[in-house]
CSV table of C-alpha atoms in Angstrom, one decimal:
chain,number,residue,atom,x,y,z
A,1,MET,CA,-18.2,24.2,40.4
A,2,ARG,CA,-20.9,26.3,40.7
A,3,ILE,CA,-22.2,27.1,44.2
A,4,ASP,CA,-25.4,28.8,45.6
A,5,ILE,CA,-25.9,29.3,49.3
A,6,LEU,CA,-29.7,30.4,50.8
A,7,THR,CA,-28.4,32.6,53.8
A,8,ILE,CA,-30.8,35.5,55.4
A,9,PHE,CA,-26.9,37.2,55.7
A,10,PRO,CA,-25.2,37.2,52.1
A,11,GLU,CA,-23.7,40.1,53.3
A,12,MET,CA,-21.9,37.7,55.2
A,13,PHE,CA,-19.9,36.1,52.2
A,14,GLU,CA,-18.8,39.5,50.5
A,15,ASN,CA,-15.1,39.3,51.4
A,16,VAL,CA,-14.5,35.0,52.3
A,17,LEU,CA,-15.8,34.0,48.7
A,18,SER,CA,-13.7,37.4,46.5
A,19,SER,CA,-10.4,36.9,49.5
A,20,SER,CA,-7.4,34.3,48.5
A,21,MET,CA,-7.6,31.1,47.6
A,22,LEU,CA,-11.6,31.2,46.6
A,23,GLY,CA,-11.2,34.7,45.5
A,24,ARG,CA,-8.5,33.6,43.3
A,25,ALA,CA,-10.3,30.3,42.0
A,26,ALA,CA,-13.3,32.2,41.1
A,27,ALA,CA,-11.5,34.9,39.4
A,28,LYS,CA,-10.0,32.2,37.0
A,29,GLY,CA,-13.8,30.3,36.9
A,30,ILE,CA,-13.1,27.6,38.7
A,31,LEU,CA,-15.8,28.3,40.8
A,32,GLU,CA,-18.5,31.1,40.8
A,33,PHE,CA,-20.5,31.6,43.7
A,34,HIS,CA,-24.2,33.1,43.9
A,35,ALA,CA,-25.2,34.1,47.5
A,36,HIS,CA,-29.3,34.3,47.6
A,37,ASN,CA,-30.8,36.3,50.1
A,38,ILE,CA,-33.5,34.4,51.4
A,39,ARG,CA,-35.6,37.3,53.2
A,40,ASP,CA,-36.1,38.2,48.6
A,41,TYR,CA,-38.1,35.2,48.3
A,42,SER,CA,-40.7,35.6,51.7
A,43,ASP,CA,-44.9,36.5,50.1
A,44,ASN,CA,-44.9,37.7,53.5
A,45,LYS,CA,-45.4,41.4,53.8
A,46,HIS,CA,-42.9,42.2,56.1
A,47,ARG,CA,-40.1,39.9,54.6
A,48,ASN,CA,-40.2,37.8,57.1
A,49,THR,CA,-38.4,34.3,57.9
A,50,ASP,CA,-39.4,32.9,61.1
A,51,ASP,CA,-42.2,32.3,62.8
A,52,TYR,CA,-42.9,30.5,66.8
A,53,PRO,CA,-43.2,26.4,66.6
A,54,PHE,CA,-46.0,24.4,66.4
A,55,GLY,CA,-46.2,23.0,69.8
A,56,GLY,CA,-44.7,25.3,71.8
A,57,GLY,CA,-40.7,26.0,72.2
A,58,ALA,CA,-37.8,28.7,72.9
A,59,GLY,CA,-36.8,29.9,69.9
A,60,MET,CA,-38.3,30.7,66.4
A,61,VAL,CA,-37.9,28.1,63.1
A,62,MET,CA,-37.3,29.3,59.6
A,63,LEU,CA,-40.5,29.7,56.8
A,64,ALA,CA,-40.4,26.3,54.5
A,65,GLN,CA,-41.9,28.8,52.3
A,66,PRO,CA,-39.3,31.9,52.2
A,67,ILE,CA,-36.4,29.1,51.4
A,68,PHE,CA,-38.8,26.7,49.1
A,69,ASP,CA,-39.7,29.4,46.2
A,70,CYS,CA,-35.4,30.4,46.6
A,71,ILE,CA,-34.1,26.4,46.3
A,72,ASP,CA,-37.2,27.1,42.7
A,73,ALA,CA,-35.9,30.4,41.3
A,74,VAL,CA,-32.2,28.4,41.8
A,75,THR,CA,-32.4,25.8,40.1
A,76,HIS,CA,-34.5,27.0,37.0
A,77,GLU,CA,-31.1,29.9,37.2
A,78,CYS,CA,-28.9,26.7,36.7
A,79,GLY,CA,-31.5,25.3,34.2
A,80,ASP,CA,-34.1,22.5,35.7
A,81,ASP,CA,-32.7,19.4,34.7
A,82,THR,CA,-29.2,20.1,36.3
A,83,LYS,CA,-28.2,18.1,39.2
A,84,ILE,CA,-27.5,20.0,42.6
A,85,ARG,CA,-26.7,19.0,45.6
A,86,ARG,CA,-28.7,19.9,47.9
A,87,ILE,CA,-26.6,20.9,51.7
A,88,VAL,CA,-28.1,21.7,54.5
A,89,MET,CA,-25.8,23.5,57.6
A,90,SER,CA,-27.1,20.9,61.1
A,91,PRO,CA,-25.6,20.5,64.0
A,92,ARG,CA,-27.2,17.0,63.9
A,93,GLY,CA,-26.3,16.3,60.1
A,94,LYS,CA,-22.8,13.5,59.3
A,95,CYS,CA,-19.3,15.7,60.3
A,96,LEU,CA,-16.9,17.4,57.9
A,97,THR,CA,-14.4,14.9,56.6
A,98,PRO,CA,-12.1,15.2,54.1
A,99,GLU,CA,-13.0,12.1,52.6
A,100,LEU,CA,-16.5,14.4,52.2
A,101,ALA,CA,-15.4,17.5,51.3
A,102,MET,CA,-13.4,15.6,48.3
A,103,GLU,CA,-16.9,13.6,47.8
A,104,LEU,CA,-18.4,17.4,47.6
A,105,ALA,CA,-15.9,18.6,45.2
A,106,LYS,CA,-16.9,15.5,43.4
A,107,GLU,CA,-20.1,17.8,41.9
A,108,ASP,CA,-20.7,19.6,39.5
A,109,ASN,CA,-23.5,22.1,41.9
A,110,LEU,CA,-23.8,22.6,45.2
A,111,LEU,CA,-26.7,24.2,47.1
A,112,ILE,CA,-25.6,25.0,50.6
A,113,LEU,CA,-28.5,26.3,52.7
A,114,ALA,CA,-26.8,28.2,55.7
A,115,GLY,CA,-29.9,28.2,58.8
A,116,HIS,CA,-30.3,30.2,61.6
A,117,TYR,CA,-32.2,31.0,65.1
A,118,GLU,CA,-33.2,27.9,66.7
A,119,GLY,CA,-34.6,25.5,63.4
A,120,ILE,CA,-35.5,25.5,59.9
A,121,ASP,CA,-38.7,23.8,59.5
A,122,GLU,CA,-38.8,19.8,58.2
A,123,ARG,CA,-41.0,20.5,55.6
A,124,VAL,CA,-37.7,21.6,53.8
A,125,MET,CA,-35.4,19.9,55.5
A,126,GLU,CA,-37.0,16.6,53.5
A,127,LEU,CA,-35.5,18.5,49.9
A,128,MET,CA,-31.8,18.1,51.0
A,129,ASP,CA,-29.6,15.6,50.3
A,130,ASP,CA,-27.0,16.2,53.3
A,131,GLU,CA,-26.8,18.0,56.8
A,132,VAL,CA,-23.6,19.0,57.2
A,133,SER,CA,-22.4,19.7,60.6
A,134,ILE,CA,-18.4,21.0,61.3
A,135,GLY,CA,-18.3,20.0,64.7
A,136,ASP,CA,-20.6,18.8,68.0
A,137,TYR,CA,-21.6,22.0,68.5
A,138,VAL,CA,-23.7,25.0,68.2
A,139,LEU,CA,-23.5,28.4,66.4
A,140,THR,CA,-25.9,31.7,65.6
A,141,GLY,CA,-26.1,30.9,62.6
A,142,GLY,CA,-25.1,28.6,60.0
A,143,GLU,CA,-23.2,31.6,57.4
A,144,LEU,CA,-20.1,30.4,59.5
A,145,PRO,CA,-20.2,26.5,59.0
A,146,ALA,CA,-21.0,27.0,55.2
A,147,MET,CA,-17.8,29.2,54.9
A,148,VAL,CA,-15.7,26.2,56.3
A,149,LEU,CA,-17.6,23.7,54.1
A,150,ILE,CA,-16.8,25.5,51.2
A,151,ASP,CA,-13.2,26.3,51.8
A,152,CYS,CA,-12.2,23.0,53.0
A,153,LEU,CA,-13.8,21.1,49.6
A,154,SER,CA,-12.1,24.0,47.6
A,155,ARG,CA,-8.9,23.0,48.3
A,156,PHE,CA,-9.4,19.1,46.4
A,157,ILE,CA,-11.3,20.7,43.2
A,158,PRO,CA,-7.7,20.7,40.9
A,159,GLY,CA,-6.1,23.8,39.9
A,160,VAL,CA,-7.5,26.1,43.7
A,161,LEU,CA,-4.8,25.5,45.0
A,162,GLY,CA,-0.9,26.7,43.6
A,163,SER,CA,0.4,22.5,43.8
A,164,SER,CA,-1.6,19.4,44.1
A,165,GLU,CA,0.7,18.2,46.6
A,166,SER,CA,-0.4,20.4,48.8
A,167,THR,CA,-3.1,18.2,50.3
A,168,GLU,CA,-1.3,15.2,51.3
A,169,ASP,CA,0.2,16.1,53.7
A,170,GLU,CA,-1.9,18.3,55.4
A,171,SER,CA,-3.8,16.5,59.0
A,172,PHE,CA,-6.0,13.9,58.2
A,173,SER,CA,-5.7,13.6,54.6
A,174,GLY,CA,-3.5,11.0,53.3
A,175,SER,CA,-2.3,7.8,55.8
A,176,GLY,CA,-4.6,10.0,58.5
A,177,LEU,CA,-2.1,11.1,60.8
A,178,LEU,CA,-1.6,15.3,62.0
A,179,GLU,CA,0.9,18.1,59.9
A,180,TYR,CA,4.5,17.5,60.7
A,181,PRO,CA,6.5,20.5,61.6
A,182,GLN,CA,6.9,22.8,59.4
A,183,TYR,CA,10.0,25.5,59.2
A,184,THR,CA,11.3,28.4,56.8
A,185,ARG,CA,14.2,31.4,56.6
A,186,PRO,CA,16.2,31.7,58.4
A,187,ALA,CA,18.4,29.1,60.0
A,188,VAL,CA,18.2,30.3,63.8
A,189,PHE,CA,16.0,32.7,65.4
A,190,ARG,CA,16.2,34.1,68.6
A,191,GLY,CA,18.2,31.2,69.3
A,192,ARG,CA,16.3,28.3,67.7
A,193,GLU,CA,17.7,26.6,65.5
A,194,VAL,CA,15.6,24.6,62.5
A,195,PRO,CA,16.5,20.9,62.7
A,196,ALA,CA,19.7,19.5,60.8
A,197,VAL,CA,18.0,17.0,59.0
A,198,LEU,CA,16.1,20.3,56.9
A,199,LEU,CA,19.0,21.2,55.7
A,200,ASN,CA,21.1,18.2,54.3
A,201,GLY,CA,19.2,18.2,51.1
A,202,ASN,CA,19.4,13.8,52.2
A,203,HIS,CA,15.8,13.6,51.0
A,204,ALA,CA,14.7,10.1,52.3
A,205,GLU,CA,16.5,11.3,56.1
A,206,ILE,CA,13.9,14.7,55.8
A,207,ASN,CA,10.6,12.0,54.5
A,208,LYS,CA,11.4,9.7,58.0
A,209,TRP,CA,12.4,12.6,60.3
A,210,ARG,CA,9.2,14.1,58.6
A,211,ARG,CA,6.3,10.7,59.7
A,212,GLN,CA,8.6,10.0,62.6
A,213,GLN,CA,8.0,13.4,63.3
A,214,ALA,CA,3.7,13.1,62.7
A,215,LEU,CA,3.8,10.7,64.8
A,216,ILE,CA,5.2,12.0,67.2
A,217,LYS,CA,2.6,15.0,67.1
A,218,THR,CA,-1.0,12.7,66.3
A,219,LYS,CA,0.7,10.3,69.9
A,220,ALA,CA,0.1,13.7,71.3
A,221,MET,CA,-2.5,15.5,70.1
A,222,ARG,CA,-5.1,13.2,68.3
A,223,PRO,CA,-3.5,8.8,70.5
A,224,ASP,CA,-7.9,8.5,68.6
A,225,LEU,CA,-6.1,9.4,65.1
A,226,LEU,CA,-3.8,6.4,65.6
A,227,GLU,CA,-6.3,3.3,65.9
A,228,LYS,CA,-7.5,4.2,62.4
A,229,ALA,CA,-4.2,5.3,60.3
A,230,GLU,CA,-2.9,4.2,58.0
A,231,LEU,CA,1.3,2.7,59.6
A,232,THR,CA,3.2,0.9,58.4
A,233,LYS,CA,5.5,-1.8,60.1
A,234,LYS,CA,8.1,0.2,60.5
A,235,ASP,CA,5.6,3.5,62.4
A,236,LEU,CA,4.6,0.4,65.1
A,237,GLU,CA,8.0,-0.4,66.3
A,238,PHE,CA,9.2,3.9,66.3
A,239,LEU,CA,5.9,4.2,68.3
A,240,ASN,CA,6.8,1.1,70.9
A,241,ARG,CA,10.1,2.1,70.7
A,242,LEU,CA,8.6,5.8,71.6
A,243,GLU,CA,6.4,4.2,74.5
A,244,SER,CA,8.5,3.0,76.0
A,245,GLU,CA,11.6,5.7,75.7
A,246,THR,CA,7.9,7.8,77.6
A,247,LYS,CA,6.9,5.5,80.4
A,248,PRO,CA,8.0,6.0,83.8
A,249,GLU,CA,11.4,3.3,85.4
């Protein structure tokens, strides 16, 4: 997959895209990253990328011209006939979910616009296929959300993770539950012991324990997820039993 990022701070992406799993995926040729400085495409002698909003108001608005020209350059570089899915990071966009990440991971070419300032000229937004938000809050720019999006979707691209099973048991994946607790060596640390069930080699019992712990975690931390989670009859019986045990007498 080729990912082109349009930003006025390309240096913010250098370490992120060259480190850890993203860096290894790029080294293997699974992912290809290109960060483009929007400022380089400004036809203003001062290389401005923003101006005051029509109608007044606080803040500055990103200019359409340098972004349009940057998109044109990326399109030509990729091949004018290449299908490129264009995404802008925006707090008004649809929320990033595992389903959306999996959908985007199937694309061959992504263009991600990381906006800045108060907003982006709406004529740019009309060029985009998707507006994506990483949560109901506002940041100083779209660079960090773009990194989150790239990291999230890359996990669903074959070969990026070390194990094909890594995404299946994670929070929000598969069943829609939060992930169960994880432990590693030593079995006892400062008097705190690993649950015995994880040490007995009985995989059926381990799977049962993990499922129940995922239900407990989800009920405690994100009960809203239980409403749309894929629950079995045994899950419901366990939750009902859990509910009755926690009710005050």
